[in-house]
mmCIF file with all atom_site columns, C-alpha atoms in Angstrom:
data_model
loop_
_atom_site.group_PDB
_atom_site.id
_atom_site.type_symbol
_atom_site.label_atom_id
_atom_site.label_alt_id
_atom_site.label_comp_id
_atom_site.label_asym_id
_atom_site.label_entity_id
_atom_site.label_seq_id
_atom_site.pdbx_PDB_ins_code
_atom_site.Cartn_x
_atom_site.Cartn_y
_atom_site.Cartn_z
_atom_site.occupancy
_atom_site.B_iso_or_equiv
_atom_site.pdbx_formal_charge
_atom_site.auth_seq_id
_atom_site.auth_comp_id
_atom_site.auth_asym_id
_atom_site.auth_atom_id
_atom_site.pdbx_PDB_model_num
ATOM 1   C CA . MET A 1 1   ? 20.201  -19.490 -12.672 1.00 40.00 ? 1   MET A CA 1
ATOM 2   C CA . ALA A 1 2   ? 18.423  -18.420 -9.481  1.00 51.00 ? 2   ALA A CA 1
ATOM 3   C CA . GLN A 1 3   ? 15.136  -16.598 -9.812  1.00 58.00 ? 3   GLN A CA 1
ATOM 4   C CA . ASP A 1 4   ? 14.542  -13.239 -8.168  1.00 83.00 ? 4   ASP A CA 1
ATOM 5   C CA . ASN A 1 5   ? 11.254  -12.909 -6.275  1.00 83.00 ? 5   ASN A CA 1
ATOM 6   C CA . SER A 1 6   ? 9.706   -9.657  -5.077  1.00 84.00 ? 6   SER A CA 1
ATOM 7   C CA . PHE A 1 7   ? 6.630   -8.043  -3.554  1.00 86.00 ? 7   PHE A CA 1
ATOM 8   C CA . ASP A 1 8   ? 5.490   -4.552  -2.598  1.00 86.00 ? 8   ASP A CA 1
ATOM 9   C CA . ILE A 1 9   ? 4.395   -3.290  0.802   1.00 85.00 ? 9   ILE A CA 1
ATOM 10  C CA . VAL A 1 10  ? 1.694   -0.629  0.426   1.00 88.00 ? 10  VAL A CA 1
ATOM 11  C CA . SER A 1 11  ? -0.819  1.161   2.615   1.00 86.00 ? 11  SER A CA 1
ATOM 12  C CA . LYS A 1 12  ? -3.965  2.084   0.708   1.00 86.00 ? 12  LYS A CA 1
ATOM 13  C CA . VAL A 1 13  ? -7.521  2.993   1.674   1.00 85.00 ? 13  VAL A CA 1
ATOM 14  C CA . ASP A 1 14  ? -10.370 1.888   -0.603  1.00 84.00 ? 14  ASP A CA 1
ATOM 15  C CA . ILE A 1 15  ? -12.230 5.170   -1.155  1.00 86.00 ? 15  ILE A CA 1
ATOM 16  C CA . GLN A 1 16  ? -15.402 3.428   -2.346  1.00 87.00 ? 16  GLN A CA 1
ATOM 17  C CA . GLU A 1 17  ? -15.601 1.500   0.930   1.00 87.00 ? 17  GLU A CA 1
ATOM 18  C CA . VAL A 1 18  ? -15.089 4.785   2.826   1.00 87.00 ? 18  VAL A CA 1
ATOM 19  C CA . ARG A 1 19  ? -17.991 6.335   0.875   1.00 87.00 ? 19  ARG A CA 1
ATOM 20  C CA . ASN A 1 20  ? -20.193 3.334   1.650   1.00 89.00 ? 20  ASN A CA 1
ATOM 21  C CA . ALA A 1 21  ? -19.281 3.510   5.344   1.00 89.00 ? 21  ALA A CA 1
ATOM 22  C CA . ILE A 1 22  ? -20.089 7.251   5.423   1.00 88.00 ? 22  ILE A CA 1
ATOM 23  C CA . ASP A 1 23  ? -23.485 6.597   3.818   1.00 88.00 ? 23  ASP A CA 1
ATOM 24  C CA . GLN A 1 24  ? -24.266 3.856   6.345   1.00 89.00 ? 24  GLN A CA 1
ATOM 25  C CA . ALA A 1 25  ? -23.126 6.020   9.256   1.00 87.00 ? 25  ALA A CA 1
ATOM 26  C CA . LEU A 1 26  ? -25.303 8.937   8.084   1.00 86.00 ? 26  LEU A CA 1
ATOM 27  C CA . LYS A 1 27  ? -28.329 6.639   7.910   1.00 87.00 ? 27  LYS A CA 1
ATOM 28  C CA . GLU A 1 28  ? -27.718 5.444   11.455  1.00 85.00 ? 28  GLU A CA 1
ATOM 29  C CA . VAL A 1 29  ? -27.162 9.001   12.755  1.00 82.00 ? 29  VAL A CA 1
ATOM 30  C CA . LYS A 1 30  ? -30.467 10.131  11.223  1.00 84.00 ? 30  LYS A CA 1
ATOM 31  C CA . GLN A 1 31  ? -32.312 7.174   12.797  1.00 83.00 ? 31  GLN A CA 1
ATOM 32  C CA . ARG A 1 32  ? -30.843 7.287   16.296  1.00 81.00 ? 32  ARG A CA 1
ATOM 33  C CA . PHE A 1 33  ? -33.057 9.077   18.787  1.00 82.00 ? 33  PHE A CA 1
ATOM 34  C CA . ASP A 1 34  ? -30.201 10.762  20.687  1.00 76.00 ? 34  ASP A CA 1
ATOM 35  C CA . LEU A 1 35  ? -28.651 12.133  17.469  1.00 74.00 ? 35  LEU A CA 1
ATOM 36  C CA . LYS A 1 36  ? -31.795 12.863  15.449  1.00 73.00 ? 36  LYS A CA 1
ATOM 37  C CA . ASP A 1 37  ? -31.848 16.673  15.916  1.00 74.00 ? 37  ASP A CA 1
ATOM 38  C CA . SER A 1 38  ? -28.103 17.128  16.447  1.00 73.00 ? 38  SER A CA 1
ATOM 39  C CA . LYS A 1 39  ? -27.463 18.491  12.927  1.00 81.00 ? 39  LYS A CA 1
ATOM 40  C CA . SER A 1 40  ? -24.661 15.940  12.589  1.00 80.00 ? 40  SER A CA 1
ATOM 41  C CA . GLU A 1 41  ? -22.885 15.669  9.254   1.00 83.00 ? 41  GLU A CA 1
ATOM 42  C CA . ILE A 1 42  ? -20.233 13.443  7.753   1.00 83.00 ? 42  ILE A CA 1
ATOM 43  C CA . GLU A 1 43  ? -18.748 14.392  4.393   1.00 85.00 ? 43  GLU A CA 1
ATOM 44  C CA . LEU A 1 44  ? -15.802 13.518  2.184   1.00 82.00 ? 44  LEU A CA 1
ATOM 45  C CA . LEU A 1 45  ? -13.637 16.533  1.274   1.00 82.00 ? 45  LEU A CA 1
ATOM 46  C CA . GLN A 1 46  ? -10.668 17.560  -0.895  1.00 73.00 ? 46  GLN A CA 1
ATOM 47  C CA . GLY A 1 47  ? -10.651 14.907  -3.567  1.00 75.00 ? 47  GLY A CA 1
ATOM 48  C CA . ASP A 1 48  ? -11.366 12.058  -1.151  1.00 77.00 ? 48  ASP A CA 1
ATOM 49  C CA . LYS A 1 49  ? -8.442  12.857  1.161   1.00 84.00 ? 49  LYS A CA 1
ATOM 50  C CA . GLU A 1 50  ? -10.381 14.069  4.225   1.00 86.00 ? 50  GLU A CA 1
ATOM 51  C CA . ILE A 1 51  ? -13.573 13.330  6.107   1.00 86.00 ? 51  ILE A CA 1
ATOM 52  C CA . GLN A 1 52  ? -15.241 16.172  7.997   1.00 87.00 ? 52  GLN A CA 1
ATOM 53  C CA . LEU A 1 53  ? -17.482 15.473  10.966  1.00 86.00 ? 53  LEU A CA 1
ATOM 54  C CA . ALA A 1 54  ? -19.783 18.158  12.360  1.00 84.00 ? 54  ALA A CA 1
ATOM 55  C CA . SER A 1 55  ? -22.308 18.069  15.181  1.00 85.00 ? 55  SER A CA 1
ATOM 56  C CA . ALA A 1 56  ? -24.185 20.266  17.644  1.00 83.00 ? 56  ALA A CA 1
ATOM 57  C CA . ALA A 1 57  ? -22.051 19.324  20.668  1.00 80.00 ? 57  ALA A CA 1
ATOM 58  C CA . GLU A 1 58  ? -18.762 17.622  21.481  1.00 83.00 ? 58  GLU A CA 1
ATOM 59  C CA . TYR A 1 59  ? -20.287 14.484  23.019  1.00 83.00 ? 59  TYR A CA 1
ATOM 60  C CA . LYS A 1 60  ? -22.565 14.067  19.982  1.00 83.00 ? 60  LYS A CA 1
ATOM 61  C CA . LEU A 1 61  ? -19.558 14.416  17.691  1.00 83.00 ? 61  LEU A CA 1
ATOM 62  C CA . GLU A 1 62  ? -17.831 11.632  19.655  1.00 86.00 ? 62  GLU A CA 1
ATOM 63  C CA . ALA A 1 63  ? -20.909 9.427   19.109  1.00 85.00 ? 63  ALA A CA 1
ATOM 64  C CA . VAL A 1 64  ? -20.857 10.185  15.369  1.00 85.00 ? 64  VAL A CA 1
ATOM 65  C CA . LYS A 1 65  ? -17.129 9.420   15.246  1.00 87.00 ? 65  LYS A CA 1
ATOM 66  C CA . GLU A 1 66  ? -17.722 6.081   16.982  1.00 89.00 ? 66  GLU A CA 1
ATOM 67  C CA . ILE A 1 67  ? -20.530 5.166   14.553  1.00 88.00 ? 67  ILE A CA 1
ATOM 68  C CA . LEU A 1 68  ? -18.297 6.026   11.578  1.00 88.00 ? 68  LEU A CA 1
ATOM 69  C CA . GLY A 1 69  ? -15.451 3.952   13.047  1.00 89.00 ? 69  GLY A CA 1
ATOM 70  C CA . GLN A 1 70  ? -17.741 0.929   13.418  1.00 90.00 ? 70  GLN A CA 1
ATOM 71  C CA . LYS A 1 71  ? -18.974 1.250   9.838   1.00 90.00 ? 71  LYS A CA 1
ATOM 72  C CA . LEU A 1 72  ? -15.412 1.622   8.479   1.00 89.00 ? 72  LEU A CA 1
ATOM 73  C CA . VAL A 1 73  ? -14.246 -1.487  10.320  1.00 89.00 ? 73  VAL A CA 1
ATOM 74  C CA . LYS A 1 74  ? -17.291 -3.418  9.109   1.00 91.00 ? 74  LYS A CA 1
ATOM 75  C CA . ARG A 1 75  ? -16.400 -2.469  5.506   1.00 87.00 ? 75  ARG A CA 1
ATOM 76  C CA . GLY A 1 76  ? -12.766 -3.549  5.922   1.00 87.00 ? 76  GLY A CA 1
ATOM 77  C CA . VAL A 1 77  ? -11.136 -0.109  6.208   1.00 85.00 ? 77  VAL A CA 1
ATOM 78  C CA . SER A 1 78  ? -8.450  -0.028  8.899   1.00 84.00 ? 78  SER A CA 1
ATOM 79  C CA . LEU A 1 79  ? -8.706  2.746   11.494  1.00 85.00 ? 79  LEU A CA 1
ATOM 80  C CA . LYS A 1 80  ? -4.889  2.931   11.505  1.00 85.00 ? 80  LYS A CA 1
ATOM 81  C CA . ASN A 1 81  ? -5.108  4.874   8.246   1.00 84.00 ? 81  ASN A CA 1
ATOM 82  C CA . LEU A 1 82  ? -7.154  7.668   9.840   1.00 86.00 ? 82  LEU A CA 1
ATOM 83  C CA . GLU A 1 83  ? -5.429  10.700  11.307  1.00 86.00 ? 83  GLU A CA 1
ATOM 84  C CA . TYR A 1 84  ? -7.732  12.732  13.559  1.00 86.00 ? 84  TYR A CA 1
ATOM 85  C CA . GLY A 1 85  ? -7.394  16.503  13.540  1.00 86.00 ? 85  GLY A CA 1
ATOM 86  C CA . LYS A 1 86  ? -8.150  18.726  16.518  1.00 86.00 ? 86  LYS A CA 1
ATOM 87  C CA . LEU A 1 87  ? -11.679 19.657  17.526  1.00 84.00 ? 87  LEU A CA 1
ATOM 88  C CA . GLU A 1 88  ? -12.704 23.062  16.145  1.00 84.00 ? 88  GLU A CA 1
ATOM 89  C CA . GLN A 1 89  ? -15.463 25.283  17.460  1.00 82.00 ? 89  GLN A CA 1
ATOM 90  C CA . ALA A 1 90  ? -17.962 26.235  14.757  1.00 74.00 ? 90  ALA A CA 1
ATOM 91  C CA . ALA A 1 91  ? -20.931 28.617  14.897  1.00 75.00 ? 91  ALA A CA 1
ATOM 92  C CA . GLY A 1 92  ? -22.745 28.597  18.240  1.00 76.00 ? 92  GLY A CA 1
ATOM 93  C CA . GLN A 1 93  ? -22.235 25.430  20.274  1.00 79.00 ? 93  GLN A CA 1
ATOM 94  C CA . SER A 1 94  ? -21.443 23.233  17.262  1.00 83.00 ? 94  SER A CA 1
ATOM 95  C CA . VAL A 1 95  ? -18.081 21.564  16.750  1.00 86.00 ? 95  VAL A CA 1
ATOM 96  C CA . ARG A 1 96  ? -16.323 19.923  13.825  1.00 85.00 ? 96  ARG A CA 1
ATOM 97  C CA . GLN A 1 97  ? -13.336 17.700  13.275  1.00 86.00 ? 97  GLN A CA 1
ATOM 98  C CA . LYS A 1 98  ? -11.378 16.679  10.192  1.00 88.00 ? 98  LYS A CA 1
ATOM 99  C CA . ILE A 1 99  ? -10.059 13.179  9.667   1.00 87.00 ? 99  ILE A CA 1
ATOM 100 C CA . THR A 1 100 ? -7.265  12.736  7.112   1.00 87.00 ? 100 THR A CA 1
ATOM 101 C CA . LEU A 1 101 ? -7.134  9.504   5.128   1.00 86.00 ? 101 LEU A CA 1
ATOM 102 C CA . GLN A 1 102 ? -3.562  8.305   4.925   1.00 85.00 ? 102 GLN A CA 1
ATOM 103 C CA . GLN A 1 103 ? -2.689  6.872   1.500   1.00 85.00 ? 103 GLN A CA 1
ATOM 104 C CA . GLY A 1 104 ? 0.745   5.316   1.094   1.00 84.00 ? 104 GLY A CA 1
ATOM 105 C CA . ILE A 1 105 ? 3.461   4.672   3.636   1.00 84.00 ? 105 ILE A CA 1
ATOM 106 C CA . PRO A 1 106 ? 4.986   7.864   5.115   1.00 83.00 ? 106 PRO A CA 1
ATOM 107 C CA . GLY A 1 107 ? 8.752   8.286   4.673   1.00 83.00 ? 107 GLY A CA 1
ATOM 108 C CA . GLU A 1 108 ? 9.713   7.710   8.311   1.00 86.00 ? 108 GLU A CA 1
ATOM 109 C CA . LYS A 1 109 ? 7.563   4.548   8.500   1.00 85.00 ? 109 LYS A CA 1
ATOM 110 C CA . ALA A 1 110 ? 9.142   3.264   5.279   1.00 86.00 ? 110 ALA A CA 1
ATOM 111 C CA . LYS A 1 111 ? 12.610  3.787   6.780   1.00 87.00 ? 111 LYS A CA 1
ATOM 112 C CA . GLU A 1 112 ? 11.491  1.973   9.930   1.00 87.00 ? 112 GLU A CA 1
ATOM 113 C CA . ILE A 1 113 ? 10.253  -0.970  7.831   1.00 86.00 ? 113 ILE A CA 1
ATOM 114 C CA . VAL A 1 114 ? 13.565  -1.153  5.939   1.00 87.00 ? 114 VAL A CA 1
ATOM 115 C CA . ARG A 1 115 ? 15.497  -1.030  9.239   1.00 87.00 ? 115 ARG A CA 1
ATOM 116 C CA . LEU A 1 116 ? 13.362  -3.836  10.714  1.00 87.00 ? 116 LEU A CA 1
ATOM 117 C CA . ILE A 1 117 ? 14.004  -6.003  7.659   1.00 85.00 ? 117 ILE A CA 1
ATOM 118 C CA . LYS A 1 118 ? 17.761  -5.360  7.731   1.00 85.00 ? 118 LYS A CA 1
ATOM 119 C CA . ASP A 1 119 ? 17.895  -6.114  11.475  1.00 85.00 ? 119 ASP A CA 1
ATOM 120 C CA . SER A 1 120 ? 16.126  -9.443  10.858  1.00 82.00 ? 120 SER A CA 1
ATOM 121 C CA . LYS A 1 121 ? 19.223  -10.700 8.958   1.00 83.00 ? 121 LYS A CA 1
ATOM 122 C CA . LYS A 1 122 ? 17.076  -12.198 6.184   1.00 81.00 ? 122 LYS A CA 1
ATOM 123 C CA . LYS A 1 123 ? 18.695  -12.405 2.752   1.00 85.00 ? 123 LYS A CA 1
ATOM 124 C CA . VAL A 1 124 ? 16.440  -9.854  1.073   1.00 85.00 ? 124 VAL A CA 1
ATOM 125 C CA . GLN A 1 125 ? 16.821  -6.327  -0.247  1.00 85.00 ? 125 GLN A CA 1
ATOM 126 C CA . ALA A 1 126 ? 14.385  -3.595  0.743   1.00 84.00 ? 126 ALA A CA 1
ATOM 127 C CA . SER A 1 127 ? 14.054  -0.395  -1.261  1.00 84.00 ? 127 SER A CA 1
ATOM 128 C CA . ILE A 1 128 ? 11.770  2.599   -0.783  1.00 85.00 ? 128 ILE A CA 1
ATOM 129 C CA . GLN A 1 129 ? 9.950   3.560   -3.980  1.00 86.00 ? 129 GLN A CA 1
ATOM 130 C CA . GLY A 1 130 ? 7.820   6.612   -3.322  1.00 83.00 ? 130 GLY A CA 1
ATOM 131 C CA . ASP A 1 131 ? 5.084   5.574   -0.907  1.00 85.00 ? 131 ASP A CA 1
ATOM 132 C CA . THR A 1 132 ? 5.724   1.823   -1.283  1.00 86.00 ? 132 THR A CA 1
ATOM 133 C CA . VAL A 1 133 ? 8.509   -0.467  -0.117  1.00 86.00 ? 133 VAL A CA 1
ATOM 134 C CA . ARG A 1 134 ? 9.729   -3.186  -2.501  1.00 87.00 ? 134 ARG A CA 1
ATOM 135 C CA . ILE A 1 135 ? 11.231  -6.352  -1.059  1.00 86.00 ? 135 ILE A CA 1
ATOM 136 C CA . SER A 1 136 ? 13.217  -8.681  -3.311  1.00 87.00 ? 136 SER A CA 1
ATOM 137 C CA . GLY A 1 137 ? 15.203  -11.816 -2.670  1.00 86.00 ? 137 GLY A CA 1
ATOM 138 C CA . LYS A 1 138 ? 16.163  -15.179 -4.125  1.00 86.00 ? 138 LYS A CA 1
ATOM 139 C CA . ASP A 1 139 ? 14.339  -17.394 -1.617  1.00 83.00 ? 139 ASP A CA 1
ATOM 140 C CA . ARG A 1 140 ? 10.544  -17.288 -1.364  1.00 82.00 ? 140 ARG A CA 1
ATOM 141 C CA . ASP A 1 141 ? 10.737  -18.489 2.236   1.00 82.00 ? 141 ASP A CA 1
ATOM 142 C CA . ASP A 1 142 ? 12.710  -15.356 3.173   1.00 83.00 ? 142 ASP A CA 1
ATOM 143 C CA . LEU A 1 143 ? 10.007  -13.194 1.586   1.00 84.00 ? 143 LEU A CA 1
ATOM 144 C CA . GLN A 1 144 ? 7.324   -15.096 3.523   1.00 84.00 ? 144 GLN A CA 1
ATOM 145 C CA . GLY A 1 145 ? 9.404   -14.558 6.673   1.00 85.00 ? 145 GLY A CA 1
ATOM 146 C CA . VAL A 1 146 ? 9.488   -10.803 6.031   1.00 85.00 ? 146 VAL A CA 1
ATOM 147 C CA . ILE A 1 147 ? 5.681   -10.742 5.641   1.00 85.00 ? 147 ILE A CA 1
ATOM 148 C CA . ALA A 1 148 ? 5.290   -12.671 8.910   1.00 87.00 ? 148 ALA A CA 1
ATOM 149 C CA . LEU A 1 149 ? 7.752   -10.322 10.654  1.00 86.00 ? 149 LEU A CA 1
ATOM 150 C CA . LEU A 1 150 ? 5.873   -7.191  9.540   1.00 84.00 ? 150 LEU A CA 1
ATOM 151 C CA . ARG A 1 151 ? 2.460   -8.640  10.406  1.00 85.00 ? 151 ARG A CA 1
ATOM 152 C CA . GLY A 1 152 ? 3.748   -9.292  13.928  1.00 85.00 ? 152 GLY A CA 1
ATOM 153 C CA . LYS A 1 153 ? 4.816   -5.650  14.422  1.00 82.00 ? 153 LYS A CA 1
ATOM 154 C CA . ASP A 1 154 ? 2.490   -2.718  15.014  1.00 81.00 ? 154 ASP A CA 1
ATOM 155 C CA . LEU A 1 155 ? 3.872   0.106   12.889  1.00 80.00 ? 155 LEU A CA 1
ATOM 156 C CA . GLY A 1 156 ? 0.893   2.430   13.188  1.00 79.00 ? 156 GLY A CA 1
ATOM 157 C CA . VAL A 1 157 ? -0.178  2.011   9.553   1.00 81.00 ? 157 VAL A CA 1
ATOM 158 C CA . ASP A 1 158 ? -2.196  -0.727  7.884   1.00 82.00 ? 158 ASP A CA 1
ATOM 159 C CA . LEU A 1 159 ? 0.089   -2.687  5.550   1.00 83.00 ? 159 LEU A CA 1
ATOM 160 C CA . GLN A 1 160 ? -0.935  -4.676  2.495   1.00 83.00 ? 160 GLN A CA 1
ATOM 161 C CA . PHE A 1 161 ? 1.399   -7.002  0.636   1.00 83.00 ? 161 PHE A CA 1
ATOM 162 C CA . THR A 1 162 ? 0.820   -6.807  -3.115  1.00 83.00 ? 162 THR A CA 1
ATOM 163 C CA . ASN A 1 163 ? 2.438   -7.500  -6.467  1.00 82.00 ? 163 ASN A CA 1
ATOM 164 C CA . TYR A 1 164 ? 4.031   -10.791 -5.360  1.00 77.00 ? 164 TYR A CA 1
ATOM 165 C CA . ARG A 1 165 ? 5.939   -12.003 -8.388  1.00 78.00 ? 165 ARG A CA 1
ATOM 166 C CA . THR A 1 166 ? 8.553   -14.459 -9.511  1.00 75.00 ? 166 THR A CA 1
ATOM 167 C CA . ASN A 1 167 ? 10.869  -13.137 -12.237 1.00 65.00 ? 167 ASN A CA 1
#
């Protein structure tokens, strides 16, 4: 009897790494001469779903955003999972911006992934299960081919391939 193999495609952000990156970025902002008195802040909001940046001026906020991006990349957090909000004016000259952390694969991206897999003519089944996509098939080589196919495409979200199992 043929075995059925499967794996899950997920898009998750490690919140602890985000916290560490924020701490490192705040240290650098406090030490940098051009940002020392800018009253710049970076904080995690709403149950670890958003990051809020605040600074005295727009160009200083851009510098803070760049520092945070560097620290996130260094800690292995993909910038594809960040959704930048619009710049808001705060009191006086200060500005702030919210960044939403995207956990899970959005519905339209999941449908796009399933369509890509079906168009590839590989003998696998793709099913959307909440914010993950499960791929199952009889041949492990087909599953490896699907992983290679998805790694070669830029879908706008960071994909991880987990839960690889042989039943």
